């Protein structure tokens, strides 16, 4: 007496293999080719090549925009004076780092990740900035 | 002629060479579709559509993976799409289950080998469509876990886990359903 419960995994594997493949009808290839022949000829599409100079240009714009934010924040810190400059300096370093990384990402990866990264940097500053302004106003 | 050579030839204007790719992969593509959909006519349509789509988009095929992996991914996505949209009037599982009903005399009296095959197909039909595709690709096409991941869009580790669970589930199902009915059968 043989029961399926006696089937060890290896035997089950063998059974699955033995179940074999399904066969398409005899005229399958002809049917597919009949539908393919009237279709337009497929053409090789090479991926869009972005010129390096354009990437660097866009990277500079991102970096420049973020540097403006950086100067704006440090400027307000200097105007108010006091020991808050330390925090402002920290913010500036972070902004500078964001700027450089943003430019690098644009050159390495492309626009969308750099945009998101820049946005994250700006959001970071918006969150940080009011905090230290409140302290020295 | 190897796949990349055929692709180059087709792209160069020898579209009749595409028949070589159809011949080479039609049965495996069909097996995936049949296992996933449980219905031959619909599976045939899915595979035909997949070949036509592959031909139309051959120029955009990046060749990072093999042609067959790319084709099977189109078949897989086509089958998943069908499963999402079709009404569950008589699904593949139900059809197979009805065919394999234990009180069906022809089934019990069928040849031993055919019986085992039908029983295993029944077991596969009880799995989720994604697992059926994984089982089919792993056992019949002997694809690596990474390649199966490329077809199904799942991570290699997820494929491994699903394969393991699917096998365990099949074993349990077969034990339960066919207990006592497979007398005098040896492996």
PDB file of C-alpha atoms in Angstrom:
ATOM      1  CA  UNK A   1       0.000   0.000   0.000  1.00  0.00           C
ATOM      2  CA  UNK A   2       1.363   3.373  -1.009  1.00  0.00           C
ATOM      3  CA  UNK A   3       0.140   6.672   0.369  1.00  0.00           C
ATOM      4  CA  UNK A   4       1.071  10.173  -0.643  1.00  0.00           C
ATOM      5  CA  UNK A   5       1.975  10.827   2.965  1.00  0.00           C
ATOM      6  CA  UNK A   6       4.956   8.572   2.411  1.00  0.00           C
ATOM      7  CA  UNK A   7       6.230  10.790  -0.333  1.00  0.00           C
ATOM      8  CA  UNK A   8       9.358  12.528   0.774  1.00  0.00           C
ATOM      9  CA  UNK A   9      10.149  15.905  -0.662  1.00  0.00           C
ATOM     10  CA  UNK A  10      12.660  14.581  -3.186  1.00  0.00           C
ATOM     11  CA  UNK A  11      10.066  12.216  -4.587  1.00  0.00           C
ATOM     12  CA  UNK A  12       7.530  14.991  -4.760  1.00  0.00           C
ATOM     13  CA  UNK A  13      10.067  17.036  -6.694  1.00  0.00           C
ATOM     14  CA  UNK A  14      10.456  14.137  -9.090  1.00  0.00           C
ATOM     15  CA  UNK A  15       6.698  13.825  -9.469  1.00  0.00           C
ATOM     16  CA  UNK A  16       6.404  17.508 -10.291  1.00  0.00           C
ATOM     17  CA  UNK A  17       9.106  17.178 -12.925  1.00  0.00           C
ATOM     18  CA  UNK A  18       7.399  14.142 -14.385  1.00  0.00           C
ATOM     19  CA  UNK A  19       4.177  16.078 -14.724  1.00  0.00           C
ATOM     20  CA  UNK A  20       5.931  17.583 -17.729  1.00  0.00           C
ATOM     21  CA  UNK A  21       5.264  20.545 -19.920  1.00  0.00           C
ATOM     22  CA  UNK A  22       2.127  21.489 -21.752  1.00  0.00           C
ATOM     23  CA  UNK A  23       2.238  21.382 -25.536  1.00  0.00           C
ATOM     24  CA  UNK A  24       0.923  24.157 -27.710  1.00  0.00           C
ATOM     25  CA  UNK A  25      -1.289  23.228 -30.662  1.00  0.00           C
ATOM     26  CA  UNK A  26       0.550  22.275 -33.861  1.00  0.00           C
ATOM     27  CA  UNK A  27      -0.370  25.451 -35.688  1.00  0.00           C
ATOM     28  CA  UNK A  28       0.643  27.753 -32.856  1.00  0.00           C
ATOM     29  CA  UNK A  29       3.820  29.140 -34.474  1.00  0.00           C
ATOM     30  CA  UNK A  30       2.051  29.703 -37.784  1.00  0.00           C
ATOM     31  CA  UNK A  31      -0.783  31.535 -36.013  1.00  0.00           C
ATOM     32  CA  UNK A  32       1.638  33.808 -34.165  1.00  0.00           C
ATOM     33  CA  UNK A  33       3.645  34.524 -37.320  1.00  0.00           C
ATOM     34  CA  UNK A  34       0.473  35.348 -39.240  1.00  0.00           C
ATOM     35  CA  UNK A  35      -0.226  38.055 -36.698  1.00  0.00           C
ATOM     36  CA  UNK A  36       3.355  39.270 -36.645  1.00  0.00           C
ATOM     37  CA  UNK A  37       3.990  39.624 -40.370  1.00  0.00           C
ATOM     38  CA  UNK A  38       1.740  42.671 -40.929  1.00  0.00           C
ATOM     39  CA  UNK A  39       3.134  44.491 -37.865  1.00  0.00           C
ATOM     40  CA  UNK A  40       5.594  47.365 -38.265  1.00  0.00           C
ATOM     41  CA  UNK A  41       9.246  46.412 -38.239  1.00  0.00           C
ATOM     42  CA  UNK A  42      10.697  46.720 -34.713  1.00  0.00           C
ATOM     43  CA  UNK A  43      13.617  49.097 -34.558  1.00  0.00           C
ATOM     44  CA  UNK A  44      16.489  49.251 -32.128  1.00  0.00           C
ATOM     45  CA  UNK A  45      15.940  52.029 -29.668  1.00  0.00           C
ATOM     46  CA  UNK A  46      19.071  53.152 -27.953  1.00  0.00           C
ATOM     47  CA  UNK A  47      18.611  54.617 -24.500  1.00  0.00           C
ATOM     48  CA  UNK A  48      18.483  58.413 -24.425  1.00  0.00           C
ATOM     49  CA  UNK A  49      21.960  59.790 -23.887  1.00  0.00           C
ATOM     50  CA  UNK A  50      22.096  62.924 -21.754  1.00  0.00           C
ATOM     51  CA  UNK A  51      25.182  65.009 -22.531  1.00  0.00           C
ATOM     52  CA  UNK A  52      27.546  65.367 -19.614  1.00  0.00           C
ATOM     53  CA  UNK A  53      27.700  69.149 -19.948  1.00  0.00           C
ATOM     54  CA  UNK A  54      23.929  69.295 -19.473  1.00  0.00           C
ATOM     55  CA  UNK A  55      24.103  67.169 -16.339  1.00  0.00           C
ATOM     56  CA  UNK A  56      26.816  69.381 -14.904  1.00  0.00           C
ATOM     57  CA  UNK A  57      24.786  72.461 -15.816  1.00  0.00           C
ATOM     58  CA  UNK A  58      21.695  71.119 -14.033  1.00  0.00           C
ATOM     59  CA  UNK A  59      23.808  70.045 -11.088  1.00  0.00           C
ATOM     60  CA  UNK A  60      25.179  73.572 -10.806  1.00  0.00           C
ATOM     61  CA  UNK A  61      21.675  74.999 -10.751  1.00  0.00           C
ATOM     62  CA  UNK A  62      20.676  72.702  -7.914  1.00  0.00           C
ATOM     63  CA  UNK A  63      23.836  73.363  -6.034  1.00  0.00           C
ATOM     64  CA  UNK A  64      23.487  77.116  -6.612  1.00  0.00           C
ATOM     65  CA  UNK A  65      19.907  77.147  -5.384  1.00  0.00           C
ATOM     66  CA  UNK A  66      20.865  75.377  -2.228  1.00  0.00           C
ATOM     67  CA  UNK A  67      23.869  77.616  -1.680  1.00  0.00           C
ATOM     68  CA  UNK A  68      21.550  80.601  -1.834  1.00  0.00           C
ATOM     69  CA  UNK A  69      19.544  79.079   0.984  1.00  0.00           C
ATOM     70  CA  UNK A  70      22.786  78.499   2.812  1.00  0.00           C
ATOM     71  CA  UNK A  71      23.844  82.163   2.531  1.00  0.00           C
ATOM     72  CA  UNK A  72      20.388  83.338   3.448  1.00  0.00           C
ATOM     73  CA  UNK A  73      20.456  81.342   6.655  1.00  0.00           C
ATOM     74  CA  UNK A  74      23.976  82.300   7.660  1.00  0.00           C
ATOM     75  CA  UNK A  75      23.239  85.924   6.786  1.00  0.00           C
ATOM     76  CA  UNK A  76      20.330  86.074   9.181  1.00  0.00           C
ATOM     77  CA  UNK A  77      22.518  84.520  11.825  1.00  0.00           C
ATOM     78  CA  UNK A  78      25.221  87.166  11.426  1.00  0.00           C
ATOM     79  CA  UNK A  79      22.626  89.927  11.539  1.00  0.00           C
ATOM     80  CA  UNK A  80      21.305  88.719  14.824  1.00  0.00           C
ATOM     81  CA  UNK A  81      24.737  87.907  16.248  1.00  0.00           C
ATOM     82  CA  UNK A  82      25.383  86.009  19.470  1.00  0.00           C
ATOM     83  CA  UNK A  83      26.369  82.484  20.115  1.00  0.00           C
ATOM     84  CA  UNK A  84      23.720  81.238  17.695  1.00  0.00           C
ATOM     85  CA  UNK A  85      26.390  81.456  15.031  1.00  0.00           C
ATOM     86  CA  UNK A  86      27.546  78.021  16.046  1.00  0.00           C
ATOM     87  CA  UNK A  87      24.198  76.496  15.194  1.00  0.00           C
ATOM     88  CA  UNK A  88      24.053  78.542  12.009  1.00  0.00           C
ATOM     89  CA  UNK A  89      27.490  77.300  11.068  1.00  0.00           C
ATOM     90  CA  UNK A  90      26.331  73.727  11.594  1.00  0.00           C
ATOM     91  CA  UNK A  91      23.321  74.373   9.404  1.00  0.00           C
ATOM     92  CA  UNK A  92      25.595  75.871   6.801  1.00  0.00           C
ATOM     93  CA  UNK A  93      27.821  72.822   6.724  1.00  0.00           C
ATOM     94  CA  UNK A  94      24.819  70.572   6.335  1.00  0.00           C
ATOM     95  CA  UNK A  95      23.461  72.757   3.531  1.00  0.00           C
ATOM     96  CA  UNK A  96      26.803  72.792   1.825  1.00  0.00           C
ATOM     97  CA  UNK A  97      26.975  69.032   2.053  1.00  0.00           C
ATOM     98  CA  UNK A  98      23.487  68.759   0.579  1.00  0.00           C
ATOM     99  CA  UNK A  99      24.517  71.076  -2.254  1.00  0.00           C
ATOM    100  CA  UNK A 100      27.605  69.123  -3.147  1.00  0.00           C
ATOM    101  CA  UNK A 101      25.851  65.795  -2.921  1.00  0.00           C
ATOM    102  CA  UNK A 102      22.997  67.114  -4.989  1.00  0.00           C
ATOM    103  CA  UNK A 103      25.350  68.190  -7.754  1.00  0.00           C
ATOM    104  CA  UNK A 104      27.092  64.837  -7.577  1.00  0.00           C
ATOM    105  CA  UNK A 105      23.801  62.894  -7.806  1.00  0.00           C
ATOM    106  CA  UNK A 106      22.723  64.913 -10.829  1.00  0.00           C
ATOM    107  CA  UNK A 107      25.934  64.027 -12.582  1.00  0.00           C
ATOM    108  CA  UNK A 108      25.906  60.399 -11.533  1.00  0.00           C
ATOM    109  CA  UNK A 109      22.289  59.389 -11.509  1.00  0.00           C
ATOM    110  CA  UNK A 110      20.115  62.070 -13.015  1.00  0.00           C
ATOM    111  CA  UNK A 111      17.530  64.666 -12.275  1.00  0.00           C
ATOM    112  CA  UNK A 112      14.732  63.171 -10.202  1.00  0.00           C
ATOM    113  CA  UNK A 113      16.830  61.699  -7.373  1.00  0.00           C
ATOM    114  CA  UNK A 114      18.801  64.936  -7.187  1.00  0.00           C
ATOM    115  CA  UNK A 115      15.626  66.975  -7.096  1.00  0.00           C
ATOM    116  CA  UNK A 116      14.236  64.861  -4.260  1.00  0.00           C
ATOM    117  CA  UNK A 117      17.510  65.089  -2.417  1.00  0.00           C
ATOM    118  CA  UNK A 118      17.611  68.872  -2.821  1.00  0.00           C
ATOM    119  CA  UNK A 119      14.033  69.081  -1.650  1.00  0.00           C
ATOM    120  CA  UNK A 120      14.981  67.101   1.431  1.00  0.00           C
ATOM    121  CA  UNK A 121      17.790  69.598   2.072  1.00  0.00           C
ATOM    122  CA  UNK A 122      15.478  72.585   1.741  1.00  0.00           C
ATOM    123  CA  UNK A 123      12.884  70.989   4.004  1.00  0.00           C
ATOM    124  CA  UNK A 124      15.616  70.302   6.523  1.00  0.00           C
ATOM    125  CA  UNK A 125      16.575  73.975   6.514  1.00  0.00           C
ATOM    126  CA  UNK A 126      12.988  75.124   6.789  1.00  0.00           C
ATOM    127  CA  UNK A 127      12.598  72.984   9.861  1.00  0.00           C
ATOM    128  CA  UNK A 128      15.902  74.074  11.379  1.00  0.00           C
ATOM    129  CA  UNK A 129      15.818  77.770  10.494  1.00  0.00           C
ATOM    130  CA  UNK A 130      12.849  79.022  12.529  1.00  0.00           C
ATOM    131  CA  UNK A 131      14.295  77.324  15.576  1.00  0.00           C
ATOM    132  CA  UNK A 132      17.501  79.341  15.646  1.00  0.00           C
ATOM    133  CA  UNK A 133      15.874  82.558  14.432  1.00  0.00           C
ATOM    134  CA  UNK A 134      13.573  82.436  17.396  1.00  0.00           C
ATOM    135  CA  UNK A 135      16.582  82.156  19.637  1.00  0.00           C
ATOM    136  CA  UNK A 136      18.260  85.395  18.500  1.00  0.00           C
ATOM    137  CA  UNK A 137      15.496  87.660  17.313  1.00  0.00           C
TER     138      UNK A 137
ATOM    139  CA  UNK B   1      21.407  30.139 -34.023  1.00  0.00           C
ATOM    140  CA  UNK B   2      21.552  31.663 -30.543  1.00  0.00           C
ATOM    141  CA  UNK B   3      18.894  34.035 -29.229  1.00  0.00           C
ATOM    142  CA  UNK B   4      20.928  37.263 -29.590  1.00  0.00           C
ATOM    143  CA  UNK B   5      21.736  36.361 -33.209  1.00  0.00           C
ATOM    144  CA  UNK B   6      18.076  35.728 -33.958  1.00  0.00           C
ATOM    145  CA  UNK B   7      17.137  39.043 -32.354  1.00  0.00           C
ATOM    146  CA  UNK B   8      19.736  40.878 -34.436  1.00  0.00           C
ATOM    147  CA  UNK B   9      18.445  39.187 -37.549  1.00  0.00           C
ATOM    148  CA  UNK B  10      14.827  40.098 -36.788  1.00  0.00           C
ATOM    149  CA  UNK B  11      15.805  43.691 -36.066  1.00  0.00           C
ATOM    150  CA  UNK B  12      17.713  43.746 -39.342  1.00  0.00           C
ATOM    151  CA  UNK B  13      14.468  42.985 -41.165  1.00  0.00           C
ATOM    152  CA  UNK B  14      14.318  39.173 -41.229  1.00  0.00           C
ATOM    153  CA  UNK B  15      11.122  38.978 -39.260  1.00  0.00           C
ATOM    154  CA  UNK B  16      10.482  35.369 -40.279  1.00  0.00           C
ATOM    155  CA  UNK B  17      13.392  34.427 -38.004  1.00  0.00           C
ATOM    156  CA  UNK B  18      11.186  35.317 -35.074  1.00  0.00           C
ATOM    157  CA  UNK B  19       9.515  31.945 -35.694  1.00  0.00           C
ATOM    158  CA  UNK B  20      12.698  30.352 -34.333  1.00  0.00           C
ATOM    159  CA  UNK B  21      12.135  32.082 -30.996  1.00  0.00           C
ATOM    160  CA  UNK B  22       8.466  31.120 -31.019  1.00  0.00           C
ATOM    161  CA  UNK B  23       9.351  27.486 -31.657  1.00  0.00           C
ATOM    162  CA  UNK B  24      12.003  27.532 -28.959  1.00  0.00           C
ATOM    163  CA  UNK B  25       9.940  28.962 -26.140  1.00  0.00           C
ATOM    164  CA  UNK B  26       6.279  28.412 -26.989  1.00  0.00           C
ATOM    165  CA  UNK B  27       5.797  25.269 -24.903  1.00  0.00           C
ATOM    166  CA  UNK B  28       7.411  26.640 -21.775  1.00  0.00           C
ATOM    167  CA  UNK B  29       5.545  29.931 -22.101  1.00  0.00           C
ATOM    168  CA  UNK B  30       2.341  27.975 -22.605  1.00  0.00           C
ATOM    169  CA  UNK B  31       3.062  25.770 -19.589  1.00  0.00           C
ATOM    170  CA  UNK B  32       3.472  28.827 -17.375  1.00  0.00           C
ATOM    171  CA  UNK B  33       0.232  30.299 -18.671  1.00  0.00           C
ATOM    172  CA  UNK B  34      -1.738  27.057 -18.368  1.00  0.00           C
ATOM    173  CA  UNK B  35      -0.492  26.431 -14.838  1.00  0.00           C
ATOM    174  CA  UNK B  36      -1.340  29.969 -13.797  1.00  0.00           C
ATOM    175  CA  UNK B  37      -4.704  30.267 -15.518  1.00  0.00           C
ATOM    176  CA  UNK B  38      -5.821  26.622 -15.442  1.00  0.00           C
ATOM    177  CA  UNK B  39      -7.467  27.120 -18.805  1.00  0.00           C
ATOM    178  CA  UNK B  40      -5.932  26.257 -22.172  1.00  0.00           C
ATOM    179  CA  UNK B  41      -7.729  28.606 -24.536  1.00  0.00           C
ATOM    180  CA  UNK B  42      -7.056  31.613 -22.367  1.00  0.00           C
ATOM    181  CA  UNK B  43      -3.464  30.496 -21.859  1.00  0.00           C
ATOM    182  CA  UNK B  44      -2.975  30.227 -25.605  1.00  0.00           C
ATOM    183  CA  UNK B  45      -4.262  33.768 -26.050  1.00  0.00           C
ATOM    184  CA  UNK B  46      -1.942  35.068 -23.356  1.00  0.00           C
ATOM    185  CA  UNK B  47       1.084  33.402 -24.946  1.00  0.00           C
ATOM    186  CA  UNK B  48       0.171  34.637 -28.425  1.00  0.00           C
ATOM    187  CA  UNK B  49      -0.202  38.166 -27.087  1.00  0.00           C
ATOM    188  CA  UNK B  50       3.114  37.832 -25.297  1.00  0.00           C
ATOM    189  CA  UNK B  51       4.944  36.845 -28.483  1.00  0.00           C
ATOM    190  CA  UNK B  52       3.354  39.695 -30.410  1.00  0.00           C
ATOM    191  CA  UNK B  53       4.266  42.132 -27.655  1.00  0.00           C
ATOM    192  CA  UNK B  54       7.805  40.759 -27.565  1.00  0.00           C
ATOM    193  CA  UNK B  55       8.129  41.216 -31.318  1.00  0.00           C
ATOM    194  CA  UNK B  56       6.797  44.771 -31.257  1.00  0.00           C
ATOM    195  CA  UNK B  57       9.103  45.744 -28.405  1.00  0.00           C
ATOM    196  CA  UNK B  58      12.125  43.771 -29.514  1.00  0.00           C
ATOM    197  CA  UNK B  59      13.991  46.980 -30.228  1.00  0.00           C
ATOM    198  CA  UNK B  60      13.670  48.082 -26.632  1.00  0.00           C
ATOM    199  CA  UNK B  61      14.811  44.727 -25.207  1.00  0.00           C
ATOM    200  CA  UNK B  62      17.934  45.681 -23.287  1.00  0.00           C
ATOM    201  CA  UNK B  63      19.452  42.212 -23.140  1.00  0.00           C
ATOM    202  CA  UNK B  64      20.356  42.575 -19.496  1.00  0.00           C
ATOM    203  CA  UNK B  65      18.540  39.280 -19.051  1.00  0.00           C
ATOM    204  CA  UNK B  66      17.971  36.481 -21.526  1.00  0.00           C
ATOM    205  CA  UNK B  67      15.219  36.711 -24.124  1.00  0.00           C
ATOM    206  CA  UNK B  68      13.344  33.819 -22.525  1.00  0.00           C
ATOM    207  CA  UNK B  69      13.356  35.519 -19.114  1.00  0.00           C
ATOM    208  CA  UNK B  70      12.002  38.667 -20.722  1.00  0.00           C
ATOM    209  CA  UNK B  71       9.367  36.700 -22.633  1.00  0.00           C
ATOM    210  CA  UNK B  72       8.282  34.719 -19.567  1.00  0.00           C
ATOM    211  CA  UNK B  73       7.925  37.979 -17.665  1.00  0.00           C
ATOM    212  CA  UNK B  74       5.525  39.222 -20.361  1.00  0.00           C
ATOM    213  CA  UNK B  75       3.609  35.928 -20.152  1.00  0.00           C
ATOM    214  CA  UNK B  76       3.554  36.080 -16.357  1.00  0.00           C
ATOM    215  CA  UNK B  77       2.280  39.660 -16.348  1.00  0.00           C
ATOM    216  CA  UNK B  78      -0.312  38.790 -18.979  1.00  0.00           C
ATOM    217  CA  UNK B  79      -1.570  35.877 -16.899  1.00  0.00           C
ATOM    218  CA  UNK B  80      -1.696  37.977 -13.733  1.00  0.00           C
ATOM    219  CA  UNK B  81      -3.615  40.630 -15.636  1.00  0.00           C
ATOM    220  CA  UNK B  82      -6.139  38.030 -16.847  1.00  0.00           C
ATOM    221  CA  UNK B  83      -6.558  36.639 -13.369  1.00  0.00           C
ATOM    222  CA  UNK B  84      -7.315  40.092 -12.034  1.00  0.00           C
ATOM    223  CA  UNK B  85      -9.931  40.892 -14.615  1.00  0.00           C
ATOM    224  CA  UNK B  86     -11.724  37.653 -15.310  1.00  0.00           C
ATOM    225  CA  UNK B  87     -14.826  36.698 -13.442  1.00  0.00           C
ATOM    226  CA  UNK B  88     -14.496  33.711 -11.209  1.00  0.00           C
ATOM    227  CA  UNK B  89     -17.235  31.709 -12.874  1.00  0.00           C
ATOM    228  CA  UNK B  90     -15.297  28.549 -13.462  1.00  0.00           C
ATOM    229  CA  UNK B  91     -11.750  29.177 -12.485  1.00  0.00           C
ATOM    230  CA  UNK B  92      -8.891  26.929 -13.401  1.00  0.00           C
ATOM    231  CA  UNK B  93      -8.743  25.531  -9.938  1.00  0.00           C
ATOM    232  CA  UNK B  94     -12.404  24.595  -9.984  1.00  0.00           C
ATOM    233  CA  UNK B  95     -12.082  22.996 -13.419  1.00  0.00           C
ATOM    234  CA  UNK B  96      -9.111  20.925 -12.376  1.00  0.00           C
ATOM    235  CA  UNK B  97     -10.725  19.988  -9.100  1.00  0.00           C
ATOM    236  CA  UNK B  98     -13.852  18.825 -10.894  1.00  0.00           C
ATOM    237  CA  UNK B  99     -11.788  16.788 -13.299  1.00  0.00           C
ATOM    238  CA  UNK B 100      -9.940  15.224 -10.450  1.00  0.00           C
ATOM    239  CA  UNK B 101     -12.929  14.554  -8.232  1.00  0.00           C
ATOM    240  CA  UNK B 102     -12.170  11.422  -6.268  1.00  0.00           C
ATOM    241  CA  UNK B 103     -15.502   9.836  -7.096  1.00  0.00           C
ATOM    242  CA  UNK B 104     -14.864  10.012 -10.834  1.00  0.00           C
ATOM    243  CA  UNK B 105     -14.478   6.400 -12.025  1.00  0.00           C
ATOM    244  CA  UNK B 106     -12.218   7.130 -15.024  1.00  0.00           C
ATOM    245  CA  UNK B 107      -9.841   8.904 -12.763  1.00  0.00           C
ATOM    246  CA  UNK B 108      -9.522   6.035 -10.341  1.00  0.00           C
ATOM    247  CA  UNK B 109      -9.101   3.551 -13.152  1.00  0.00           C
ATOM    248  CA  UNK B 110      -6.623   5.585 -15.164  1.00  0.00           C
ATOM    249  CA  UNK B 111      -3.078   4.455 -15.736  1.00  0.00           C
ATOM    250  CA  UNK B 112      -0.864   4.641 -12.688  1.00  0.00           C
ATOM    251  CA  UNK B 113       1.534   7.122 -14.248  1.00  0.00           C
ATOM    252  CA  UNK B 114      -1.186   9.325 -15.615  1.00  0.00           C
ATOM    253  CA  UNK B 115      -2.928   9.221 -12.281  1.00  0.00           C
ATOM    254  CA  UNK B 116       0.138  10.460 -10.452  1.00  0.00           C
ATOM    255  CA  UNK B 117       0.595  13.187 -13.025  1.00  0.00           C
ATOM    256  CA  UNK B 118      -2.997  14.301 -12.651  1.00  0.00           C
ATOM    257  CA  UNK B 119      -2.684  14.231  -8.889  1.00  0.00           C
ATOM    258  CA  UNK B 120       0.404  16.441  -8.985  1.00  0.00           C
ATOM    259  CA  UNK B 121      -1.261  18.824 -11.425  1.00  0.00           C
ATOM    260  CA  UNK B 122      -4.182  18.981  -9.054  1.00  0.00           C
ATOM    261  CA  UNK B 123      -1.764  19.817  -6.255  1.00  0.00           C
ATOM    262  CA  UNK B 124      -0.171  22.597  -8.313  1.00  0.00           C
ATOM    263  CA  UNK B 125      -3.611  23.944  -9.171  1.00  0.00           C
ATOM    264  CA  UNK B 126      -4.344  24.415  -5.470  1.00  0.00           C
ATOM    265  CA  UNK B 127      -1.480  26.854  -5.079  1.00  0.00           C
ATOM    266  CA  UNK B 128      -1.625  30.589  -5.633  1.00  0.00           C
ATOM    267  CA  UNK B 129      -0.996  31.657  -9.257  1.00  0.00           C
ATOM    268  CA  UNK B 130       2.371  33.191  -8.368  1.00  0.00           C
ATOM    269  CA  UNK B 131       3.473  29.962  -6.671  1.00  0.00           C
ATOM    270  CA  UNK B 132       2.301  27.921  -9.652  1.00  0.00           C
ATOM    271  CA  UNK B 133       4.508  30.034 -11.877  1.00  0.00           C
ATOM    272  CA  UNK B 134       7.439  29.644  -9.481  1.00  0.00           C
ATOM    273  CA  UNK B 135       7.004  25.855  -9.319  1.00  0.00           C
ATOM    274  CA  UNK B 136       6.732  25.631 -13.108  1.00  0.00           C
ATOM    275  CA  UNK B 137       9.793  27.746 -13.770  1.00  0.00           C
ATOM    276  CA  UNK B 138      11.837  25.964 -11.122  1.00  0.00           C
ATOM    277  CA  UNK B 139      11.002  22.378 -12.003  1.00  0.00           C
ATOM    278  CA  UNK B 140      10.247  22.382 -15.697  1.00  0.00           C
ATOM    279  CA  UNK B 141      12.528  25.109 -16.926  1.00  0.00           C
ATOM    280  CA  UNK B 142      15.101  24.636 -14.152  1.00  0.00           C
ATOM    281  CA  UNK B 143      15.529  28.358 -13.788  1.00  0.00           C
ATOM    282  CA  UNK B 144      17.628  29.787 -11.007  1.00  0.00           C
ATOM    283  CA  UNK B 145      15.946  31.621  -8.143  1.00  0.00           C
ATOM    284  CA  UNK B 146      17.390  34.872  -9.477  1.00  0.00           C
ATOM    285  CA  UNK B 147      15.880  34.313 -12.914  1.00  0.00           C
ATOM    286  CA  UNK B 148      12.528  33.370 -11.393  1.00  0.00           C
ATOM    287  CA  UNK B 149      12.759  36.597  -9.414  1.00  0.00           C
ATOM    288  CA  UNK B 150      13.291  38.511 -12.651  1.00  0.00           C
ATOM    289  CA  UNK B 151      10.215  36.906 -14.190  1.00  0.00           C
ATOM    290  CA  UNK B 152       7.937  37.394 -11.210  1.00  0.00           C
ATOM    291  CA  UNK B 153       9.358  40.664  -9.938  1.00  0.00           C
ATOM    292  CA  UNK B 154      10.045  39.105  -6.543  1.00  0.00           C
ATOM    293  CA  UNK B 155      13.281  39.129  -4.603  1.00  0.00           C
ATOM    294  CA  UNK B 156      15.370  35.967  -4.797  1.00  0.00           C
ATOM    295  CA  UNK B 157      14.846  35.269  -1.086  1.00  0.00           C
ATOM    296  CA  UNK B 158      11.093  35.662  -1.445  1.00  0.00           C
ATOM    297  CA  UNK B 159      11.107  33.213  -4.355  1.00  0.00           C
ATOM    298  CA  UNK B 160      13.072  30.725  -2.253  1.00  0.00           C
ATOM    299  CA  UNK B 161      10.652  31.062   0.649  1.00  0.00           C
ATOM    300  CA  UNK B 162       7.575  30.765  -1.567  1.00  0.00           C
ATOM    301  CA  UNK B 163       8.998  27.719  -3.319  1.00  0.00           C
ATOM    302  CA  UNK B 164       9.657  26.016  -0.003  1.00  0.00           C
ATOM    303  CA  UNK B 165       6.166  26.776   1.291  1.00  0.00           C
ATOM    304  CA  UNK B 166       4.524  25.724  -1.967  1.00  0.00           C
ATOM    305  CA  UNK B 167       6.248  22.337  -1.878  1.00  0.00           C
ATOM    306  CA  UNK B 168       5.223  21.784   1.730  1.00  0.00           C
ATOM    307  CA  UNK B 169       1.665  22.785   0.968  1.00  0.00           C
ATOM    308  CA  UNK B 170       1.508  20.465  -2.036  1.00  0.00           C
ATOM    309  CA  UNK B 171       2.821  17.540  -0.026  1.00  0.00           C
ATOM    310  CA  UNK B 172       0.261  18.120   2.679  1.00  0.00           C
ATOM    311  CA  UNK B 173      -2.578  18.485   0.179  1.00  0.00           C
ATOM    312  CA  UNK B 174      -1.649  15.316  -1.660  1.00  0.00           C
ATOM    313  CA  UNK B 175      -1.345  13.379   1.576  1.00  0.00           C
ATOM    314  CA  UNK B 176      -4.775  14.509   2.697  1.00  0.00           C
ATOM    315  CA  UNK B 177      -6.641  14.174  -0.566  1.00  0.00           C
ATOM    316  CA  UNK B 178      -5.227  10.952  -1.904  1.00  0.00           C
ATOM    317  CA  UNK B 179      -4.732   9.006   1.288  1.00  0.00           C
ATOM    318  CA  UNK B 180      -5.496   5.379   0.626  1.00  0.00           C
ATOM    319  CA  UNK B 181      -6.186   5.878  -3.052  1.00  0.00           C
ATOM    320  CA  UNK B 182      -2.784   5.220  -4.464  1.00  0.00           C
ATOM    321  CA  UNK B 183      -2.392   1.596  -3.632  1.00  0.00           C
ATOM    322  CA  UNK B 184       0.268  -0.475  -5.364  1.00  0.00           C
ATOM    323  CA  UNK B 185       1.983   2.552  -6.723  1.00  0.00           C
ATOM    324  CA  UNK B 186       5.696   2.690  -6.421  1.00  0.00           C
ATOM    325  CA  UNK B 187       8.002   5.527  -7.180  1.00  0.00           C
TER     326      UNK B 187
END
